[in-house]
Amino acid sequence: MGTLPILRAGRGLNLLPAKKSFQELGGKVAAFCKSHPLALFYSCLIILSVLVYQYARHTVTFYVDGEELFTAHTFCRTVEEIIEEKGIQLHPRDRVIPERGSLLTQHSRIDVQKAFEVIVVDGNKLSFIITPTKPVRELLAEEGFELGPQDRIEPEGLEEAYDGALIEIIRVQKHYVSNRSAVLYDEIVKKNPQLDRGLSRVIREGRPGLQEELIEVTTENGVEVKREVVSSLLLEKPLDKIVEYGDNTTLEREGRVMEFDRVLTMTATSYCPGTPGSGCPLDHNGHAFCTGRYNNGYTYTGKKAVQGLGTLSSPRMVAVDPRVIPLGSLLYIEPIPGIGKIGFARAEDIGGAIKGNRIDLLYDYHSDVAKFGLKRGVKVYILKKI
Ligand SMILES: [Zn+2]
């Protein structure tokens, strides 16, 4: 009770004139309401209606695929109701955000993502899919396509699907196989100054090595597309082949030291000039057995076809393949077993059958040709100019 005097004192000082006037106004309103009860009822009704109206009225903005379709004021309660009210036709697979059953708020935004059709090819399986989801990987996941870590999507780099898109899933798998294979050996070449140029000999035969390779095999939709060696283990080292090539170009025969270009190991045959005096058999056309119709007694180079002595001043005449021994070359032919010494010779002739490593020795008489036969392994030096 101790505060009352202060309040009284305050009232006495008229410190709250507004409160006093409110009180007065309240009193007046109360008096009015008492005398006019219907007015009070309607006033309350109007206030209540305004409040209900404000509460029930929603402003809704509708978007389709990110583009504003309309903004409307509505008393609909849910998303579903406004879709029906506005007669918006949607495909069952169109996506509505928020969901159709959601309650509207005073300012609502409704987004519709329109469904579209895509074709998904997964291996041999073709699926026609209607979906509102554009991100490709999300779309595939929603439709139950599980992608392995290696699997690819084609077209490459396609992030967003579109109506009519063809999306291919490439199933990529890797497996490993091991394979043993030979390792090739190298050929080591050595020069031997003791061996005549043109000759060679194998000092050591080569032997391939053995390796085991781990191969990664990549398949796409079951078809092998790549095979790559990922590691290799050498099980056996290859043994290199060693070959010696002759480097000697000096020949000493019959008291002469000569330089030669190279030595050839040839197959030798013989022939006679085919002239009447040679005793060479003729056929019914008059063609000689040894020289055919070229039996005029001269060589291809225009020299008189004579056997020669095998000396430097009177070399033997031989027919050669000019691609192997140039015509006019001076040769030294080593003795032939069963025949004997041959000696110096000059390439003066050619022959239809004399191709490659063949040499044809001219004899004056066919009887010598008949005895000569065919000799292999005849060493022929191509001499440098003496
Ligand atoms: Zn003959």
mmCIF file of C-alpha atoms and ligand atoms in Angstrom:
data_model
loop_
_atom_site.group_PDB
_atom_site.id
_atom_site.type_symbol
_atom_site.label_atom_id
_atom_site.label_comp_id
_atom_site.label_asym_id
_atom_site.label_seq_id
_atom_site.Cartn_x
_atom_site.Cartn_y
_atom_site.Cartn_z
ATOM 1 C CA MET A 1 0.000 0.000 0.000
ATOM 2 C CA GLY A 2 3.051 2.224 0.385
ATOM 3 C CA THR A 3 3.105 3.097 -3.335
ATOM 4 C CA LEU A 4 -0.422 4.333 -3.569
ATOM 5 C CA PRO A 5 0.333 7.823 -2.297
ATOM 6 C CA ILE A 6 2.875 8.204 -5.102
ATOM 7 C CA LEU A 7 0.321 7.157 -7.700
ATOM 8 C CA ARG A 8 -2.119 9.503 -6.227
ATOM 9 C CA ALA A 9 0.528 12.172 -6.211
ATOM 10 C CA GLY A 10 1.233 11.382 -9.893
ATOM 11 C CA ARG A 11 -2.405 11.561 -10.854
ATOM 12 C CA GLY A 12 -2.541 14.766 -8.933
ATOM 13 C CA LEU A 13 0.334 16.134 -11.074
ATOM 14 C CA ASN A 14 -1.528 15.103 -14.264
ATOM 15 C CA LEU A 15 1.516 13.270 -15.587
ATOM 16 C CA LEU A 16 -0.554 10.795 -17.661
ATOM 17 C CA PRO A 17 -2.957 12.828 -19.677
ATOM 18 C CA ALA A 18 -2.993 10.316 -22.665
ATOM 19 C CA LYS A 19 -3.918 7.388 -20.480
ATOM 20 C CA LYS A 20 -6.660 9.443 -19.123
ATOM 21 C CA SER A 21 -7.972 10.232 -22.633
ATOM 22 C CA PHE A 22 -7.723 6.524 -23.630
ATOM 23 C CA GLN A 23 -9.620 5.627 -20.629
ATOM 24 C CA GLU A 24 -12.165 8.192 -21.576
ATOM 25 C CA LEU A 25 -12.314 6.890 -25.181
ATOM 26 C CA GLY A 26 -12.577 3.294 -23.907
ATOM 27 C CA GLY A 27 -15.380 4.353 -21.687
ATOM 28 C CA LYS A 28 -17.157 6.014 -24.577
ATOM 29 C CA VAL A 29 -16.721 2.959 -26.848
ATOM 30 C CA ALA A 30 -17.979 0.698 -24.093
ATOM 31 C CA ALA A 31 -20.965 2.926 -23.630
ATOM 32 C CA PHE A 32 -21.590 2.954 -27.415
ATOM 33 C CA CYS A 33 -21.338 -0.796 -27.638
ATOM 34 C CA LYS A 34 -23.695 -1.191 -24.776
ATOM 35 C CA SER A 35 -26.222 0.957 -26.487
ATOM 36 C CA HIS A 36 -25.518 -0.482 -30.051
ATOM 37 C CA PRO A 37 -24.735 -4.254 -29.720
ATOM 38 C CA LEU A 38 -25.309 -4.999 -33.461
ATOM 39 C CA ALA A 39 -22.679 -2.486 -34.505
ATOM 40 C CA LEU A 40 -20.206 -4.247 -32.287
ATOM 41 C CA PHE A 41 -21.065 -7.610 -33.846
ATOM 42 C CA TYR A 42 -20.638 -6.392 -37.433
ATOM 43 C CA SER A 43 -17.417 -4.601 -36.637
ATOM 44 C CA CYS A 44 -15.971 -7.795 -35.234
ATOM 45 C CA LEU A 45 -17.229 -9.704 -38.263
ATOM 46 C CA ILE A 46 -15.579 -7.284 -40.676
ATOM 47 C CA ILE A 47 -12.283 -7.446 -38.808
ATOM 48 C CA LEU A 48 -12.439 -11.221 -38.703
ATOM 49 C CA SER A 49 -13.279 -11.428 -42.419
ATOM 50 C CA VAL A 50 -10.336 -9.222 -43.307
ATOM 51 C CA LEU A 51 -8.065 -11.394 -41.208
ATOM 52 C CA VAL A 52 -9.413 -14.622 -42.732
ATOM 53 C CA TYR A 53 -9.162 -13.168 -46.233
ATOM 54 C CA GLN A 54 -5.591 -12.121 -45.644
ATOM 55 C CA TYR A 55 -4.778 -15.537 -44.222
ATOM 56 C CA ALA A 56 -6.471 -17.585 -46.970
ATOM 57 C CA ARG A 57 -5.366 -15.552 -49.985
ATOM 58 C CA HIS A 58 -2.106 -16.775 -51.557
ATOM 59 C CA THR A 59 0.070 -15.263 -54.243
ATOM 60 C CA VAL A 60 1.467 -18.023 -56.395
ATOM 61 C CA THR A 61 4.053 -17.722 -59.151
ATOM 62 C CA PHE A 62 4.185 -20.651 -61.515
ATOM 63 C CA TYR A 63 7.327 -21.603 -63.432
ATOM 64 C CA VAL A 64 7.748 -24.213 -66.167
ATOM 65 C CA ASP A 65 11.308 -25.314 -66.888
ATOM 66 C CA GLY A 66 12.593 -22.158 -65.199
ATOM 67 C CA GLU A 67 10.374 -19.760 -67.170
ATOM 68 C CA GLU A 68 7.603 -17.849 -65.428
ATOM 69 C CA LEU A 69 4.174 -18.938 -66.646
ATOM 70 C CA PHE A 70 1.937 -16.694 -64.488
ATOM 71 C CA THR A 71 1.446 -15.162 -61.086
ATOM 72 C CA ALA A 72 -1.999 -15.527 -59.543
ATOM 73 C CA HIS A 73 -3.890 -14.835 -56.345
ATOM 74 C CA THR A 74 -5.764 -17.804 -55.085
ATOM 75 C CA PHE A 75 -7.584 -19.267 -52.155
ATOM 76 C CA CYS A 76 -6.389 -22.746 -53.032
ATOM 77 C CA ARG A 77 -4.770 -24.517 -50.133
ATOM 78 C CA THR A 78 -2.452 -26.912 -51.900
ATOM 79 C CA VAL A 79 -0.275 -27.080 -55.017
ATOM 80 C CA GLU A 80 -2.592 -29.737 -56.434
ATOM 81 C CA GLU A 81 -5.613 -27.487 -56.050
ATOM 82 C CA ILE A 82 -4.132 -24.569 -57.961
ATOM 83 C CA ILE A 83 -2.985 -26.894 -60.757
ATOM 84 C CA GLU A 84 -6.577 -28.087 -61.040
ATOM 85 C CA GLU A 85 -8.022 -24.615 -60.662
ATOM 86 C CA LYS A 86 -5.874 -23.255 -63.474
ATOM 87 C CA GLY A 87 -6.510 -26.323 -65.619
ATOM 88 C CA ILE A 88 -2.802 -26.980 -66.073
ATOM 89 C CA GLN A 89 -2.283 -30.227 -67.982
ATOM 90 C CA LEU A 90 0.716 -32.148 -66.708
ATOM 91 C CA HIS A 91 2.258 -35.432 -67.710
ATOM 92 C CA PRO A 92 2.322 -37.924 -64.858
ATOM 93 C CA ARG A 93 6.109 -37.847 -64.981
ATOM 94 C CA ASP A 94 6.391 -34.050 -64.883
ATOM 95 C CA ARG A 95 8.068 -33.068 -61.665
ATOM 96 C CA VAL A 96 6.287 -30.474 -59.477
ATOM 97 C CA ILE A 97 8.264 -28.668 -56.763
ATOM 98 C CA PRO A 98 7.064 -28.477 -54.055
ATOM 99 C CA GLU A 99 5.124 -31.735 -54.283
ATOM 100 C CA ARG A 100 1.477 -31.607 -55.289
ATOM 101 C CA GLY A 101 0.200 -32.218 -51.751
ATOM 102 C CA SER A 102 2.234 -29.357 -50.244
ATOM 103 C CA LEU A 103 0.380 -26.460 -48.612
ATOM 104 C CA LEU A 104 0.694 -23.062 -50.210
ATOM 105 C CA THR A 105 2.143 -20.193 -48.257
ATOM 106 C CA GLN A 106 1.303 -16.551 -48.746
ATOM 107 C CA HIS A 107 3.940 -16.243 -51.439
ATOM 108 C CA SER A 108 4.545 -19.546 -53.124
ATOM 109 C CA ARG A 109 6.708 -20.503 -56.035
ATOM 110 C CA ILE A 110 5.776 -23.621 -57.951
ATOM 111 C CA ASP A 111 8.272 -25.102 -60.376
ATOM 112 C CA VAL A 112 7.341 -27.667 -62.980
ATOM 113 C CA GLN A 113 10.095 -29.650 -64.689
ATOM 114 C CA LYS A 114 8.542 -31.043 -67.843
ATOM 115 C CA ALA A 115 9.174 -34.695 -68.637
ATOM 116 C CA PHE A 116 10.836 -35.538 -71.939
ATOM 117 C CA GLU A 117 11.805 -38.686 -73.765
ATOM 118 C CA VAL A 118 15.283 -40.135 -74.034
ATOM 119 C CA ILE A 119 16.564 -43.411 -75.396
ATOM 120 C CA VAL A 120 19.134 -45.253 -73.296
ATOM 121 C CA VAL A 121 21.231 -47.946 -74.931
ATOM 122 C CA ASP A 122 22.908 -50.231 -72.429
ATOM 123 C CA GLY A 123 24.840 -52.901 -74.283
ATOM 124 C CA ASN A 124 22.208 -54.579 -76.454
ATOM 125 C CA LYS A 125 19.299 -53.283 -74.398
ATOM 126 C CA LEU A 126 17.282 -50.311 -75.603
ATOM 127 C CA SER A 127 15.066 -48.354 -73.155
ATOM 128 C CA PHE A 128 12.646 -45.536 -73.909
ATOM 129 C CA ILE A 129 12.452 -43.346 -70.840
ATOM 130 C CA ILE A 130 10.238 -40.420 -69.962
ATOM 131 C CA THR A 131 11.856 -38.308 -67.281
ATOM 132 C CA PRO A 132 12.005 -34.730 -66.029
ATOM 133 C CA THR A 133 15.635 -35.152 -64.883
ATOM 134 C CA LYS A 134 18.218 -33.472 -67.080
ATOM 135 C CA PRO A 135 21.620 -34.245 -65.481
ATOM 136 C CA VAL A 136 22.571 -37.431 -67.313
ATOM 137 C CA ARG A 137 24.187 -39.340 -64.455
ATOM 138 C CA GLU A 138 21.327 -38.455 -62.100
ATOM 139 C CA LEU A 139 18.814 -39.515 -64.750
ATOM 140 C CA LEU A 140 20.511 -42.880 -65.246
ATOM 141 C CA ALA A 141 20.729 -43.472 -61.499
ATOM 142 C CA GLU A 142 17.013 -42.706 -61.090
ATOM 143 C CA GLU A 143 16.178 -45.173 -63.833
ATOM 144 C CA GLY A 144 18.243 -47.896 -62.216
ATOM 145 C CA PHE A 145 21.284 -47.897 -64.490
ATOM 146 C CA GLU A 146 24.311 -48.522 -62.330
ATOM 147 C CA LEU A 147 27.567 -47.257 -63.779
ATOM 148 C CA GLY A 148 30.840 -48.938 -62.923
ATOM 149 C CA PRO A 149 33.923 -46.789 -62.306
ATOM 150 C CA GLN A 150 35.266 -47.501 -65.810
ATOM 151 C CA ASP A 151 31.961 -47.212 -67.679
ATOM 152 C CA ARG A 152 31.555 -44.372 -70.118
ATOM 153 C CA ILE A 153 28.633 -42.412 -71.463
ATOM 154 C CA GLU A 154 28.297 -41.423 -75.083
ATOM 155 C CA PRO A 155 28.086 -38.817 -76.452
ATOM 156 C CA GLU A 156 31.174 -37.973 -74.472
ATOM 157 C CA GLY A 157 30.797 -34.850 -72.345
ATOM 158 C CA LEU A 158 26.989 -34.888 -72.417
ATOM 159 C CA GLU A 159 26.015 -33.407 -69.044
ATOM 160 C CA GLU A 160 22.352 -32.591 -69.634
ATOM 161 C CA ALA A 161 19.818 -34.748 -71.425
ATOM 162 C CA TYR A 162 17.277 -33.269 -73.823
ATOM 163 C CA ASP A 163 14.161 -34.418 -75.597
ATOM 164 C CA GLY A 164 15.028 -37.117 -78.100
ATOM 165 C CA ALA A 165 18.562 -37.613 -76.776
ATOM 166 C CA LEU A 166 20.236 -40.961 -77.371
ATOM 167 C CA ILE A 167 22.385 -41.862 -74.411
ATOM 168 C CA GLU A 168 24.671 -44.838 -74.722
ATOM 169 C CA ILE A 169 26.264 -46.580 -71.781
ATOM 170 C CA ILE A 170 29.569 -48.152 -72.736
ATOM 171 C CA ARG A 171 30.369 -50.933 -70.295
ATOM 172 C CA VAL A 172 34.145 -50.875 -69.896
ATOM 173 C CA GLN A 173 35.928 -53.772 -68.264
ATOM 174 C CA LYS A 174 39.581 -54.590 -67.800
ATOM 175 C CA HIS A 175 41.154 -57.942 -67.189
ATOM 176 C CA TYR A 176 44.714 -59.166 -67.215
ATOM 177 C CA VAL A 177 46.410 -61.974 -69.062
ATOM 178 C CA SER A 178 50.007 -63.067 -69.044
ATOM 179 C CA ASN A 179 51.859 -63.998 -72.163
ATOM 180 C CA ARG A 180 55.269 -65.506 -72.769
ATOM 181 C CA SER A 181 57.067 -64.344 -75.848
ATOM 182 C CA ALA A 182 60.486 -64.438 -77.425
ATOM 183 C CA VAL A 183 62.915 -61.548 -77.069
ATOM 184 C CA LEU A 184 64.760 -60.975 -80.320
ATOM 185 C CA TYR A 185 68.511 -61.016 -80.248
ATOM 186 C CA ASP A 186 70.783 -58.447 -81.854
ATOM 187 C CA GLU A 187 73.419 -59.119 -84.439
ATOM 188 C CA ILE A 188 76.837 -57.854 -83.481
ATOM 189 C CA VAL A 189 78.977 -57.128 -86.494
ATOM 190 C CA LYS A 190 82.779 -57.268 -86.338
ATOM 191 C CA LYS A 191 85.315 -56.556 -89.020
ATOM 192 C CA ASN A 192 88.036 -59.122 -89.539
ATOM 193 C CA PRO A 193 91.103 -57.800 -91.371
ATOM 194 C CA GLN A 194 92.276 -61.376 -91.966
ATOM 195 C CA LEU A 195 89.093 -62.290 -93.853
ATOM 196 C CA ASP A 196 88.582 -61.242 -97.468
ATOM 197 C CA ARG A 197 86.053 -58.487 -98.039
ATOM 198 C CA GLY A 198 82.813 -60.000 -99.317
ATOM 199 C CA LEU A 199 83.111 -63.009 -97.017
ATOM 200 C CA SER A 200 81.483 -63.302 -93.648
ATOM 201 C CA ARG A 201 81.294 -65.918 -90.961
ATOM 202 C CA VAL A 202 79.131 -66.476 -87.979
ATOM 203 C CA ILE A 203 81.236 -66.538 -84.826
ATOM 204 C CA ARG A 204 78.307 -67.242 -82.556
ATOM 205 C CA GLU A 205 74.704 -68.036 -83.394
ATOM 206 C CA GLY A 206 72.090 -65.925 -81.651
ATOM 207 C CA ARG A 207 69.468 -67.340 -79.330
ATOM 208 C CA PRO A 208 66.202 -65.547 -78.540
ATOM 209 C CA GLY A 209 65.426 -64.730 -74.915
ATOM 210 C CA LEU A 210 62.154 -65.291 -73.129
ATOM 211 C CA GLN A 211 59.934 -62.754 -71.428
ATOM 212 C CA GLU A 212 56.666 -62.863 -69.594
ATOM 213 C CA GLU A 213 54.372 -59.923 -70.134
ATOM 214 C CA LEU A 214 51.384 -58.846 -68.108
ATOM 215 C CA ILE A 215 48.802 -57.526 -70.526
ATOM 216 C CA GLU A 216 45.847 -55.360 -69.647
ATOM 217 C CA VAL A 217 42.898 -56.154 -71.905
ATOM 218 C CA THR A 218 40.150 -53.547 -72.150
ATOM 219 C CA THR A 219 36.722 -54.505 -73.426
ATOM 220 C CA GLU A 220 33.841 -52.232 -74.303
ATOM 221 C CA ASN A 221 30.442 -53.908 -74.249
ATOM 222 C CA GLY A 222 32.306 -57.207 -74.319
ATOM 223 C CA VAL A 223 34.402 -56.371 -77.380
ATOM 224 C CA GLU A 224 38.160 -56.062 -76.959
ATOM 225 C CA VAL A 225 39.311 -52.564 -77.824
ATOM 226 C CA LYS A 226 42.774 -52.326 -76.319
ATOM 227 C CA ARG A 227 45.619 -54.576 -75.281
ATOM 228 C CA GLU A 228 48.480 -52.965 -73.439
ATOM 229 C CA VAL A 229 51.592 -54.407 -71.865
ATOM 230 C CA VAL A 230 51.685 -53.134 -68.303
ATOM 231 C CA SER A 231 54.740 -54.977 -67.102
ATOM 232 C CA SER A 232 57.261 -57.408 -68.416
ATOM 233 C CA LEU A 233 59.658 -59.780 -66.765
ATOM 234 C CA LEU A 234 62.740 -61.069 -68.534
ATOM 235 C CA LEU A 235 62.961 -64.785 -67.822
ATOM 236 C CA GLU A 236 65.887 -65.503 -70.097
ATOM 237 C CA LYS A 237 68.278 -63.031 -71.688
ATOM 238 C CA PRO A 238 68.759 -63.247 -75.462
ATOM 239 C CA LEU A 239 72.198 -64.238 -76.728
ATOM 240 C CA ASP A 240 73.407 -61.910 -79.452
ATOM 241 C CA LYS A 241 74.620 -63.266 -82.761
ATOM 242 C CA ILE A 242 78.200 -62.353 -83.648
ATOM 243 C CA VAL A 243 79.137 -62.103 -87.301
ATOM 244 C CA GLU A 244 82.535 -61.259 -88.699
ATOM 245 C CA TYR A 245 82.796 -59.453 -91.978
ATOM 246 C CA GLY A 246 85.979 -59.625 -93.997
ATOM 247 C CA ASP A 247 87.933 -56.416 -94.266
ATOM 248 C CA ASN A 248 90.921 -57.670 -96.211
ATOM 249 C CA THR A 249 91.169 -56.272 -99.751
ATOM 250 C CA THR A 250 94.628 -57.518 -100.629
ATOM 251 C CA LEU A 251 95.186 -60.661 -102.639
ATOM 252 C CA GLU A 252 98.526 -62.232 -103.433
ATOM 253 C CA ARG A 253 98.477 -64.652 -106.339
ATOM 254 C CA GLU A 254 101.063 -65.697 -108.865
ATOM 255 C CA GLY A 255 103.662 -63.407 -107.373
ATOM 256 C CA ARG A 256 101.425 -60.311 -107.574
ATOM 257 C CA VAL A 257 99.878 -58.357 -104.771
ATOM 258 C CA MET A 258 96.522 -57.033 -105.928
ATOM 259 C CA GLU A 259 93.760 -54.940 -104.450
ATOM 260 C CA PHE A 260 90.270 -56.284 -104.839
ATOM 261 C CA ASP A 261 86.900 -54.775 -104.261
ATOM 262 C CA ARG A 262 85.212 -57.893 -102.882
ATOM 263 C CA VAL A 263 85.144 -61.631 -103.243
ATOM 264 C CA LEU A 264 82.035 -63.521 -104.311
ATOM 265 C CA THR A 265 81.212 -67.156 -103.752
ATOM 266 C CA MET A 266 79.545 -68.188 -106.993
ATOM 267 C CA THR A 267 78.070 -71.129 -108.854
ATOM 268 C CA ALA A 268 80.055 -71.754 -112.029
ATOM 269 C CA THR A 269 78.987 -73.287 -115.332
ATOM 270 C CA SER A 270 80.654 -73.166 -118.733
ATOM 271 C CA TYR A 271 79.865 -72.595 -122.383
ATOM 272 C CA CYS A 272 81.481 -72.606 -125.789
ATOM 273 C CA PRO A 273 81.152 -69.957 -128.553
ATOM 274 C CA GLY A 274 78.742 -72.203 -130.486
ATOM 275 C CA THR A 275 80.720 -71.627 -133.674
ATOM 276 C CA PRO A 276 81.115 -74.458 -136.208
ATOM 277 C CA GLY A 277 84.645 -75.184 -134.983
ATOM 278 C CA SER A 278 83.582 -75.493 -131.325
ATOM 279 C CA GLY A 279 81.744 -78.757 -131.788
ATOM 280 C CA CYS A 280 78.677 -77.312 -130.110
ATOM 281 C CA PRO A 281 75.495 -79.221 -131.085
ATOM 282 C CA LEU A 282 73.034 -77.292 -133.269
ATOM 283 C CA ASP A 283 69.276 -77.643 -133.353
ATOM 284 C CA HIS A 284 67.143 -77.828 -136.527
ATOM 285 C CA ASN A 285 67.099 -73.986 -136.670
ATOM 286 C CA GLY A 286 70.896 -73.894 -136.659
ATOM 287 C CA HIS A 287 70.997 -72.545 -133.084
ATOM 288 C CA ALA A 288 73.930 -73.641 -130.943
ATOM 289 C CA PHE A 289 73.350 -75.575 -127.707
ATOM 290 C CA CYS A 290 75.545 -73.118 -125.726
ATOM 291 C CA THR A 291 74.867 -69.725 -127.331
ATOM 292 C CA GLY A 292 71.619 -70.209 -129.282
ATOM 293 C CA ARG A 293 71.447 -67.761 -132.140
ATOM 294 C CA TYR A 294 74.319 -65.685 -130.688
ATOM 295 C CA ASN A 295 76.869 -68.043 -132.149
ATOM 296 C CA ASN A 296 78.829 -65.647 -134.341
ATOM 297 C CA GLY A 297 81.958 -66.114 -132.237
ATOM 298 C CA TYR A 298 81.854 -62.727 -130.514
ATOM 299 C CA THR A 299 81.030 -61.792 -126.932
ATOM 300 C CA TYR A 300 78.349 -59.332 -125.850
ATOM 301 C CA THR A 301 81.058 -56.689 -125.462
ATOM 302 C CA GLY A 302 82.181 -57.319 -129.060
ATOM 303 C CA LYS A 303 85.342 -59.256 -128.322
ATOM 304 C CA LYS A 304 86.320 -62.377 -130.221
ATOM 305 C CA ALA A 305 85.199 -65.265 -128.039
ATOM 306 C CA VAL A 306 88.352 -67.141 -127.039
ATOM 307 C CA GLN A 307 89.027 -69.216 -123.962
ATOM 308 C CA GLY A 308 92.181 -67.325 -122.872
ATOM 309 C CA LEU A 309 95.014 -68.613 -120.730
ATOM 310 C CA GLY A 310 94.002 -67.228 -117.357
ATOM 311 C CA THR A 311 96.943 -64.852 -117.226
ATOM 312 C CA LEU A 312 96.857 -61.107 -116.838
ATOM 313 C CA SER A 313 97.761 -60.644 -120.506
ATOM 314 C CA SER A 314 95.361 -63.341 -121.681
ATOM 315 C CA PRO A 315 92.530 -63.574 -119.165
ATOM 316 C CA ARG A 316 89.741 -66.129 -119.361
ATOM 317 C CA MET A 317 86.445 -64.834 -120.748
ATOM 318 C CA VAL A 318 83.378 -65.224 -118.631
ATOM 319 C CA ALA A 319 79.697 -64.379 -118.834
ATOM 320 C CA VAL A 320 78.169 -62.658 -115.774
ATOM 321 C CA ASP A 321 75.042 -60.919 -114.534
ATOM 322 C CA PRO A 322 76.080 -57.256 -114.983
ATOM 323 C CA ARG A 323 74.018 -56.292 -111.905
ATOM 324 C CA VAL A 324 76.425 -58.435 -109.838
ATOM 325 C CA ILE A 325 79.686 -57.990 -111.723
ATOM 326 C CA PRO A 326 80.006 -54.986 -114.038
ATOM 327 C CA LEU A 327 80.969 -55.902 -117.616
ATOM 328 C CA GLY A 328 84.644 -55.293 -118.258
ATOM 329 C CA SER A 329 85.644 -56.138 -114.658
ATOM 330 C CA LEU A 330 88.912 -57.973 -114.196
ATOM 331 C CA LEU A 331 88.468 -61.023 -111.990
ATOM 332 C CA TYR A 332 90.589 -63.598 -110.284
ATOM 333 C CA ILE A 333 88.924 -66.991 -110.061
ATOM 334 C CA GLU A 334 90.306 -69.464 -107.534
ATOM 335 C CA PRO A 335 91.058 -73.041 -108.651
ATOM 336 C CA ILE A 336 87.954 -75.201 -108.960
ATOM 337 C CA PRO A 337 88.175 -78.726 -107.549
ATOM 338 C CA GLY A 338 88.052 -81.236 -110.381
ATOM 339 C CA ILE A 339 88.812 -78.560 -112.962
ATOM 340 C CA GLY A 340 92.006 -76.968 -111.764
ATOM 341 C CA LYS A 341 93.447 -73.520 -112.117
ATOM 342 C CA ILE A 342 91.311 -70.762 -113.668
ATOM 343 C CA GLY A 343 93.215 -67.541 -112.807
ATOM 344 C CA PHE A 344 92.569 -64.113 -114.280
ATOM 345 C CA ALA A 345 89.334 -63.544 -116.156
ATOM 346 C CA ARG A 346 87.357 -60.662 -117.641
ATOM 347 C CA ALA A 347 83.614 -60.193 -117.687
ATOM 348 C CA GLU A 348 82.871 -59.928 -121.393
ATOM 349 C CA ASP A 349 79.580 -61.692 -121.908
ATOM 350 C CA ILE A 350 76.059 -62.194 -120.645
ATOM 351 C CA GLY A 351 73.687 -65.129 -120.888
ATOM 352 C CA GLY A 352 69.979 -65.794 -120.577
ATOM 353 C CA ALA A 353 70.527 -68.198 -117.671
ATOM 354 C CA ILE A 354 73.349 -66.245 -116.024
ATOM 355 C CA LYS A 355 71.518 -64.373 -113.276
ATOM 356 C CA GLY A 356 72.667 -63.411 -109.791
ATOM 357 C CA ASN A 357 75.611 -65.286 -108.310
ATOM 358 C CA ARG A 358 76.269 -67.268 -111.477
ATOM 359 C CA ILE A 359 79.435 -67.206 -113.595
ATOM 360 C CA ASP A 360 79.810 -68.896 -116.985
ATOM 361 C CA LEU A 361 83.328 -69.823 -118.126
ATOM 362 C CA LEU A 362 84.050 -69.791 -121.837
ATOM 363 C CA TYR A 363 85.814 -72.822 -123.351
ATOM 364 C CA ASP A 364 86.868 -73.087 -126.963
ATOM 365 C CA TYR A 365 85.448 -76.569 -127.295
ATOM 366 C CA HIS A 366 82.123 -77.973 -126.359
ATOM 367 C CA SER A 367 83.769 -81.175 -125.185
ATOM 368 C CA ASP A 368 85.248 -79.201 -122.218
ATOM 369 C CA VAL A 369 81.805 -77.739 -121.489
ATOM 370 C CA ALA A 370 80.348 -81.219 -121.330
ATOM 371 C CA LYS A 371 83.017 -82.244 -118.778
ATOM 372 C CA PHE A 372 82.671 -79.082 -116.632
ATOM 373 C CA GLY A 373 79.145 -79.524 -115.358
ATOM 374 C CA LEU A 374 78.137 -77.244 -112.469
ATOM 375 C CA LYS A 375 80.459 -76.205 -109.649
ATOM 376 C CA ARG A 376 79.353 -74.525 -106.465
ATOM 377 C CA GLY A 377 81.352 -72.415 -104.023
ATOM 378 C CA VAL A 378 83.698 -70.918 -106.611
ATOM 379 C CA LYS A 379 85.537 -67.907 -105.222
ATOM 380 C CA VAL A 380 85.650 -64.975 -107.623
ATOM 381 C CA TYR A 381 87.613 -61.816 -106.698
ATOM 382 C CA ILE A 382 86.597 -58.591 -108.370
ATOM 383 C CA LEU A 383 89.939 -56.860 -108.764
ATOM 384 C CA LYS A 384 90.586 -53.189 -108.582
ATOM 385 C CA LYS A 385 92.348 -51.669 -111.540
ATOM 386 C CA ILE A 386 95.847 -53.061 -111.837
HETATM 387 ZN ZN ZN B 1 78.710 -75.518 -126.658
#
